[in-house]
Amino acid sequence: MKDSYGREINYLRVSVTQRCNFRCAYCGAADPDARELSPGQFALFAAAFARAGITKIRLTGGEPLMREDIAEIAAAVREAARPETLAVTTNGVLLAQKAAALKKAGVNAVNISIDTLDGDCFRRMTGRDALAAVTGGLETALALGFDRVKVNTVLLRGVNDGDADRLVALARDYPVDVRFIELMPTGGMADYRERLIPSGELLARFPGLAPAPGGDGVAVCYAAEGFLGRIGFISPVSQKFCHRCNRLRLLADGRVKPCLGQPDAYDLLPYLNDPERLYEEICHCIQKKPAGHHFEQDRGLDPMNRIGG
Ligand code: SAM
Ligand code: SF4
């Protein structure tokens, strides 16, 4: 379905929990009393979103694998919406344990967030001594043969940007796309401006990269000789791509958020048992999608763990 600016909205990001087992400084803190939908409730939402034109669904959070019933949620969403792509974004620490169940439930793409391959830096950035578990999760996902495995990285100036070469090398050695996401002001970091590295500056450090086809609407892709995967740059701050935005967000408590960078959210849980009304309300949310984010104003922004980054 097209929104009021003519954008085709076909991608739903579903935050299944705000909770997380990491403490990334740029992300955010969870509300401990937050409501979380059940697998059956996610399925009812997914069916209504599919009717409104959603063909790609991503389960995220918080850390989605913290939900004991994550495979049940994935199977229920797959069955209800039959999306072309059912993806999961995870910090990877529980992935080795849960990847097989996710694949069996119908998940066909996995994004793993890895900001550094240095163990000490990893512990400082996430609050967990868990790099080996995360790289183990990456290897398990590759071995299981998901259609796509990607690595997401946020580089912070003076924190982990010295590790960019090693992260790029993951795409040389494994069939994974490594995507550098610009730091967004959503986490309320006091030193945000100092830490932000614009994609153009990062790209200039890698003269061997050549433009490549196949971005997914937000990532601009590059390839290098001999690499098994590609390098992507996602630049919501320096190259605002709102005019190409195709997504909506369903939060863990049943609210729908038309734009990550704006405060508005609509509670659709009251309509869950009225499929016709739920569908109409989803259409309304699509039409309420604003032209773009207002990151530059730096206010009214929800932390990523609450809205499904
Ligand atoms: N816990 C999972 C994970 O880390 O992949 C899923 C949720 S997390 C909020 C999703 C993505 O959002 C991660 O790749 C994370 O790095 C990114 N993210 C969180 N806060 C961000 C920020 N302020 N700027 C840019 N990306 C951010
Ligand atoms: Fe947790 Fe992901 Fe946020 Fe890190 S980025 S604190 S892993 S939700």
Tab-separated table of C-alpha atoms and ligand atoms in Angstrom:
chain	number	residue	atom	x	y	z
A	1	MET	CA	0.000	0.000	0.000
A	2	LYS	CA	1.257	3.497	-0.810
A	3	ASP	CA	1.472	6.173	1.887
A	4	SER	CA	0.459	9.807	1.434
A	5	TYR	CA	3.883	10.602	-0.097
A	6	GLY	CA	3.615	7.802	-2.688
A	7	ARG	CA	6.046	5.445	-0.928
A	8	GLU	CA	5.218	1.733	-1.166
A	9	ILE	CA	5.079	0.454	2.435
A	10	ASN	CA	5.906	-3.258	2.440
A	11	TYR	CA	8.318	-3.805	5.341
A	12	LEU	CA	7.356	-4.295	9.000
A	13	ARG	CA	9.842	-4.318	11.860
A	14	VAL	CA	8.432	-6.064	14.908
A	15	SER	CA	9.977	-5.396	18.303
A	16	VAL	CA	9.156	-8.498	20.351
A	17	THR	CA	10.669	-7.181	23.605
A	18	GLN	CA	12.421	-4.095	24.969
A	19	ARG	CA	14.567	-6.250	27.234
A	20	CYS	CA	18.196	-6.871	26.412
A	21	ASN	CA	21.127	-8.859	27.799
A	22	PHE	CA	23.628	-6.233	26.521
A	23	ARG	CA	24.062	-2.603	27.551
A	24	CYS	CA	25.278	-0.813	24.409
A	25	ALA	CA	25.849	2.819	25.410
A	26	TYR	CA	24.282	4.240	22.228
A	27	CYS	CA	21.092	2.196	22.470
A	28	GLY	CA	18.808	2.707	25.461
A	29	ALA	CA	17.268	1.295	28.603
A	30	ALA	CA	14.148	-0.846	28.823
A	31	ASP	CA	10.998	-0.049	30.770
A	32	PRO	CA	10.870	-3.057	33.123
A	33	ASP	CA	7.043	-3.003	33.315
A	34	ALA	CA	6.510	-2.952	29.570
A	35	ARG	CA	3.744	-5.166	28.160
A	36	GLU	CA	4.771	-7.877	25.650
A	37	LEU	CA	2.429	-9.452	23.125
A	38	SER	CA	2.028	-13.241	22.914
A	39	PRO	CA	2.830	-15.295	19.784
A	40	GLY	CA	-0.908	-15.472	18.994
A	41	GLN	CA	-1.258	-11.692	19.272
A	42	PHE	CA	1.746	-11.127	16.983
A	43	ALA	CA	0.125	-13.514	14.495
A	44	LEU	CA	-3.137	-11.514	14.457
A	45	PHE	CA	-1.180	-8.320	13.832
A	46	ALA	CA	0.950	-10.001	11.151
A	47	ALA	CA	-2.114	-11.211	9.238
A	48	ALA	CA	-3.599	-7.696	9.199
A	49	PHE	CA	-0.292	-6.133	8.109
A	50	ALA	CA	0.032	-8.703	5.307
A	51	ARG	CA	-3.429	-7.695	4.074
A	52	ALA	CA	-2.194	-4.077	4.000
A	53	GLY	CA	0.718	-5.053	1.719
A	54	ILE	CA	3.553	-6.069	4.059
A	55	THR	CA	5.797	-8.697	2.405
A	56	LYS	CA	8.906	-8.492	4.602
A	57	ILE	CA	8.903	-8.848	8.395
A	58	ARG	CA	11.858	-8.486	10.748
A	59	LEU	CA	11.757	-9.619	14.390
A	60	THR	CA	13.933	-7.374	16.523
A	61	GLY	CA	13.950	-5.645	19.911
A	62	GLY	CA	15.569	-5.231	22.523
A	63	GLU	CA	17.157	-8.620	22.111
A	64	PRO	CA	14.547	-10.832	20.418
A	65	LEU	CA	16.279	-14.080	21.370
A	66	MET	CA	15.709	-13.276	25.049
A	67	ARG	CA	12.118	-14.336	24.522
A	68	GLU	CA	11.860	-18.027	25.365
A	69	ASP	CA	9.072	-18.283	22.798
A	70	ILE	CA	10.934	-16.556	19.932
A	71	ALA	CA	10.693	-19.622	17.647
A	72	GLU	CA	6.972	-19.857	18.432
A	73	ILE	CA	6.554	-16.163	17.551
A	74	ALA	CA	8.457	-16.672	14.286
A	75	ALA	CA	6.363	-19.710	13.323
A	76	ALA	CA	3.096	-17.912	14.162
A	77	VAL	CA	4.084	-14.839	12.128
A	78	ARG	CA	5.265	-16.983	9.194
A	79	GLU	CA	1.986	-18.916	9.176
A	80	ALA	CA	-0.236	-15.817	9.544
A	81	ALA	CA	1.472	-13.464	7.069
A	82	ARG	CA	3.429	-15.766	4.720
A	83	PRO	CA	6.045	-13.029	4.108
A	84	GLU	CA	8.658	-13.378	1.352
A	85	THR	CA	11.292	-12.572	3.963
A	86	LEU	CA	11.083	-13.331	7.669
A	87	ALA	CA	14.255	-11.964	9.247
A	88	VAL	CA	15.691	-11.650	12.741
A	89	THR	CA	18.100	-8.985	14.013
A	90	THR	CA	20.053	-10.156	17.048
A	91	ASN	CA	23.130	-9.350	19.102
A	92	GLY	CA	24.038	-12.995	18.460
A	93	VAL	CA	24.858	-14.072	21.995
A	94	LEU	CA	22.066	-16.713	22.096
A	95	LEU	CA	22.129	-17.426	18.373
A	96	ALA	CA	24.196	-20.615	18.425
A	97	GLN	CA	21.562	-22.142	20.731
A	98	LYS	CA	18.501	-20.867	18.887
A	99	ALA	CA	19.404	-20.598	15.208
A	100	ALA	CA	18.231	-24.083	14.224
A	101	ALA	CA	14.815	-23.580	15.861
A	102	LEU	CA	14.464	-20.198	14.137
A	103	LYS	CA	15.261	-21.711	10.760
A	104	LYS	CA	12.762	-24.506	11.343
A	105	ALA	CA	10.150	-21.859	12.265
A	106	GLY	CA	10.600	-20.232	8.858
A	107	VAL	CA	13.153	-17.478	9.487
A	108	ASN	CA	15.181	-17.107	6.283
A	109	ALA	CA	17.485	-14.142	7.010
A	110	VAL	CA	19.583	-13.190	10.032
A	111	ASN	CA	21.341	-9.915	10.865
A	112	ILE	CA	23.913	-10.055	13.656
A	113	SER	CA	25.146	-6.871	15.310
A	114	ILE	CA	28.904	-6.940	15.943
A	115	ASP	CA	30.588	-3.613	16.690
A	116	THR	CA	34.096	-4.919	17.321
A	117	LEU	CA	36.179	-8.078	17.059
A	118	ASP	CA	38.384	-7.053	19.971
A	119	GLY	CA	37.337	-8.868	23.157
A	120	ASP	CA	38.130	-6.030	25.585
A	121	CYS	CA	36.469	-3.404	23.437
A	122	PHE	CA	33.459	-5.722	23.057
A	123	ARG	CA	33.116	-5.990	26.836
A	124	ARG	CA	33.398	-2.233	27.286
A	125	MET	CA	30.797	-1.540	24.591
A	126	THR	CA	28.187	-4.158	25.504
A	127	GLY	CA	28.815	-4.802	29.201
A	128	ARG	CA	29.244	-8.527	28.416
A	129	ASP	CA	32.316	-10.683	27.921
A	130	ALA	CA	30.621	-12.415	25.027
A	131	LEU	CA	32.538	-11.938	21.781
A	132	ALA	CA	33.248	-15.679	21.407
A	133	ALA	CA	29.556	-16.541	21.848
A	134	VAL	CA	28.584	-13.956	19.223
A	135	THR	CA	31.122	-15.102	16.621
A	136	GLY	CA	29.992	-18.672	17.397
A	137	GLY	CA	26.435	-17.537	16.598
A	138	LEU	CA	27.637	-16.105	13.284
A	139	GLU	CA	29.353	-19.373	12.380
A	140	THR	CA	26.268	-21.411	13.321
A	141	ALA	CA	24.036	-19.182	11.192
A	142	LEU	CA	26.402	-19.581	8.221
A	143	ALA	CA	26.551	-23.346	8.670
A	144	LEU	CA	22.746	-23.635	8.756
A	145	GLY	CA	22.442	-21.999	5.339
A	146	PHE	CA	20.009	-19.115	5.908
A	147	ASP	CA	19.275	-17.294	2.620
A	148	ARG	CA	21.092	-14.218	3.918
A	149	VAL	CA	23.386	-13.532	6.873
A	150	LYS	CA	24.490	-9.942	7.476
A	151	VAL	CA	26.594	-8.208	10.080
A	152	ASN	CA	25.550	-4.756	11.343
A	153	THR	CA	28.158	-2.469	12.855
A	154	VAL	CA	27.935	0.949	14.465
A	155	LEU	CA	31.330	2.646	14.621
A	156	LEU	CA	31.947	5.304	17.267
A	157	ARG	CA	34.856	7.674	16.854
A	158	GLY	CA	37.597	6.909	19.351
A	159	VAL	CA	35.810	3.817	20.662
A	160	ASN	CA	35.741	1.050	18.023
A	161	ASP	CA	36.571	2.787	14.734
A	162	GLY	CA	40.103	1.372	14.921
A	163	ASP	CA	38.490	-2.022	14.309
A	164	ALA	CA	36.915	-1.131	10.966
A	165	ASP	CA	39.555	-3.066	8.952
A	166	ARG	CA	38.906	-6.297	10.837
A	167	LEU	CA	35.148	-5.929	10.429
A	168	VAL	CA	35.520	-5.294	6.695
A	169	ALA	CA	37.628	-8.451	6.517
A	170	LEU	CA	34.604	-10.482	7.674
A	171	ALA	CA	33.116	-9.822	4.221
A	172	ARG	CA	36.373	-10.969	2.642
A	173	ASP	CA	36.451	-14.252	4.532
A	174	TYR	CA	32.743	-15.145	4.846
A	175	PRO	CA	29.708	-14.862	2.535
A	176	VAL	CA	28.250	-12.063	4.671
A	177	ASP	CA	27.451	-8.443	3.921
A	178	VAL	CA	28.947	-6.139	6.559
A	179	ARG	CA	26.914	-2.969	6.908
A	180	PHE	CA	28.126	0.135	8.718
A	181	ILE	CA	25.232	2.045	10.254
A	182	GLU	CA	25.743	5.690	11.167
A	183	LEU	CA	25.257	6.442	14.829
A	184	MET	CA	21.810	7.966	15.350
A	185	PRO	CA	20.954	10.373	18.192
A	186	THR	CA	18.226	8.037	19.506
A	187	GLY	CA	20.196	6.784	22.526
A	188	GLY	CA	20.618	10.250	24.036
A	189	MET	CA	24.443	10.021	24.241
A	190	ALA	CA	25.915	13.197	25.742
A	191	ASP	CA	28.923	13.001	23.380
A	192	TYR	CA	26.862	11.969	20.322
A	193	ARG	CA	28.273	14.563	17.916
A	194	GLU	CA	31.845	13.755	18.857
A	195	ARG	CA	31.257	10.011	18.309
A	196	LEU	CA	29.351	10.177	15.012
A	197	ILE	CA	31.394	9.094	11.946
A	198	PRO	CA	29.660	10.078	8.692
A	199	SER	CA	29.652	7.255	6.115
A	200	GLY	CA	31.560	9.348	3.555
A	201	GLU	CA	34.495	9.694	5.946
A	202	LEU	CA	34.503	5.944	6.599
A	203	LEU	CA	34.235	5.022	2.926
A	204	ALA	CA	37.273	7.194	2.163
A	205	ARG	CA	39.347	4.890	4.384
A	206	PHE	CA	38.708	1.985	1.957
A	207	PRO	CA	39.861	2.995	-1.535
A	208	GLY	CA	39.629	-0.656	-2.709
A	209	LEU	CA	35.831	-0.631	-2.512
A	210	ALA	CA	33.873	-0.186	-5.750
A	211	PRO	CA	30.132	0.587	-6.034
A	212	ALA	CA	28.092	-2.617	-6.397
A	213	PRO	CA	24.450	-3.296	-7.191
A	214	GLY	CA	21.979	-4.732	-4.753
A	215	GLY	CA	21.344	-2.349	-1.847
A	216	ASP	CA	18.054	-2.968	-0.066
A	217	GLY	CA	16.708	0.557	-0.290
A	218	VAL	CA	18.668	1.939	2.635
A	219	ALA	CA	22.164	0.426	2.317
A	220	VAL	CA	24.518	1.601	-0.421
A	221	CYS	CA	26.645	-1.396	-1.398
A	222	TYR	CA	30.306	-1.800	-2.342
A	223	ALA	CA	32.365	-4.800	-3.421
A	224	ALA	CA	36.085	-5.550	-3.331
A	225	GLU	CA	38.213	-7.937	-5.350
A	226	GLY	CA	38.278	-11.393	-3.789
A	227	PHE	CA	35.585	-10.651	-1.186
A	228	LEU	CA	32.838	-13.241	-0.562
A	229	GLY	CA	30.439	-10.614	0.784
A	230	ARG	CA	29.798	-6.919	0.251
A	231	ILE	CA	30.218	-3.804	2.364
A	232	GLY	CA	27.175	-1.622	2.927
A	233	PHE	CA	26.805	1.894	4.298
A	234	ILE	CA	23.556	2.965	5.942
A	235	SER	CA	23.542	6.717	6.379
A	236	PRO	CA	20.348	7.954	8.035
A	237	VAL	CA	22.125	11.064	9.340
A	238	SER	CA	24.439	12.235	6.533
A	239	GLN	CA	22.298	11.028	3.601
A	240	LYS	CA	18.739	11.095	4.868
A	241	PHE	CA	16.878	8.390	2.906
A	242	CYS	CA	13.351	9.043	4.199
A	243	HIS	CA	12.017	9.521	0.660
A	244	ARG	CA	12.781	5.815	0.065
A	245	CYS	CA	11.515	4.576	3.442
A	246	ASN	CA	9.240	1.531	3.083
A	247	ARG	CA	8.762	0.534	6.715
A	248	LEU	CA	6.480	0.593	9.706
A	249	ARG	CA	7.189	-0.538	13.254
A	250	LEU	CA	5.072	-2.706	15.534
A	251	LEU	CA	6.229	-2.358	19.131
A	252	ALA	CA	6.235	-5.157	21.716
A	253	ASP	CA	3.179	-3.661	23.445
A	254	GLY	CA	0.952	-3.433	20.358
A	255	ARG	CA	1.594	0.185	19.386
A	256	VAL	CA	2.441	1.025	15.788
A	257	LYS	CA	5.090	3.613	15.049
A	258	PRO	CA	5.066	5.045	11.532
A	259	CYS	CA	8.558	6.632	11.797
A	260	LEU	CA	11.566	5.856	13.993
A	261	GLY	CA	12.573	9.504	14.245
A	262	GLN	CA	9.216	10.919	15.356
A	263	PRO	CA	7.414	10.498	18.685
A	264	ASP	CA	3.980	9.412	17.367
A	265	ALA	CA	2.738	5.866	18.046
A	266	TYR	CA	-0.774	4.408	17.802
A	267	ASP	CA	-2.078	1.766	20.210
A	268	LEU	CA	-3.808	-0.857	18.033
A	269	LEU	CA	-4.081	-3.553	20.710
A	270	PRO	CA	-7.744	-2.613	21.447
A	271	TYR	CA	-8.642	-3.630	17.848
A	272	LEU	CA	-6.876	-6.977	17.828
A	273	ASN	CA	-10.056	-9.046	17.905
A	274	ASP	CA	-11.795	-6.965	15.244
A	275	PRO	CA	-9.860	-7.815	12.022
A	276	GLU	CA	-11.713	-5.255	9.870
A	277	ARG	CA	-11.099	-2.387	12.288
A	278	LEU	CA	-7.471	-3.487	12.831
A	279	TYR	CA	-6.882	-3.402	9.077
A	280	GLU	CA	-8.440	0.078	8.823
A	281	GLU	CA	-6.284	1.359	11.689
A	282	ILE	CA	-3.135	-0.029	10.035
A	283	CYS	CA	-4.077	1.753	6.796
A	284	HIS	CA	-4.519	4.919	8.861
A	285	CYS	CA	-1.016	4.497	10.362
A	286	ILE	CA	0.432	4.085	6.859
A	287	GLN	CA	-1.190	7.359	5.819
A	288	LYS	CA	0.188	9.009	8.986
A	289	LYS	CA	3.785	8.237	8.007
A	290	PRO	CA	5.589	11.595	8.020
A	291	ALA	CA	7.822	12.815	5.192
A	292	GLY	CA	10.916	12.175	7.281
A	293	HIS	CA	12.728	12.113	10.593
A	294	HIS	CA	13.862	15.182	12.500
A	295	PHE	CA	17.100	13.844	13.933
A	296	GLU	CA	18.658	17.258	13.534
A	297	GLN	CA	16.299	18.600	16.227
A	298	ASP	CA	17.457	15.846	18.601
A	299	ARG	CA	14.274	15.611	20.661
A	300	GLY	CA	11.265	13.338	21.135
A	301	LEU	CA	13.358	10.327	20.052
A	302	ASP	CA	12.677	6.896	21.498
A	303	PRO	CA	15.670	4.671	22.281
A	304	MET	CA	16.294	1.891	19.740
A	305	ASN	CA	15.742	-1.008	22.125
A	306	ARG	CA	12.170	0.218	22.662
A	307	ILE	CA	11.257	0.656	19.025
A	308	GLY	CA	13.149	-2.150	17.341
A	309	GLY	CA	16.261	-0.545	15.875
B	1	SAM	N1	19.523	-6.479	20.062
B	1	SAM	C1	19.512	-6.674	18.664
B	1	SAM	C2	20.803	-6.215	18.037
B	1	SAM	O1	21.578	-5.538	18.706
B	1	SAM	O2	20.998	-6.528	16.865
B	1	SAM	C3	18.340	-6.045	17.944
B	1	SAM	C4	17.922	-4.675	18.372
B	1	SAM	S1	19.119	-3.391	18.113
B	1	SAM	C5	18.246	-1.996	18.719
B	1	SAM	C6	19.113	-3.260	16.343
B	1	SAM	C7	20.208	-2.452	15.745
B	1	SAM	O3	20.063	-1.103	16.142
B	1	SAM	C8	21.611	-2.889	16.143
B	1	SAM	O4	22.361	-3.176	14.992
B	1	SAM	C9	22.152	-1.673	16.851
B	1	SAM	O5	23.542	-1.513	16.635
B	1	SAM	C10	21.343	-0.557	16.221
B	1	SAM	N2	21.314	0.652	17.033
B	1	SAM	C11	20.924	0.803	18.315
B	1	SAM	N3	21.044	2.093	18.711
B	1	SAM	C12	21.554	2.769	17.642
B	1	SAM	C13	21.931	4.121	17.424
B	1	SAM	N4	21.802	5.051	18.369
B	1	SAM	N5	22.391	4.439	16.195
B	1	SAM	C14	22.521	3.515	15.214
B	1	SAM	N6	22.182	2.230	15.362
B	1	SAM	C15	21.708	1.851	16.566
B	2	SF4	FE1	20.718	-4.618	23.213
B	2	SF4	FE2	20.798	-4.499	20.560
B	2	SF4	FE3	20.480	-2.265	22.052
B	2	SF4	FE4	22.830	-3.498	22.109
B	2	SF4	S1	21.882	-2.547	20.299
B	2	SF4	S2	21.674	-2.757	23.920
B	2	SF4	S3	22.242	-5.594	21.894
B	2	SF4	S4	19.048	-3.913	21.871
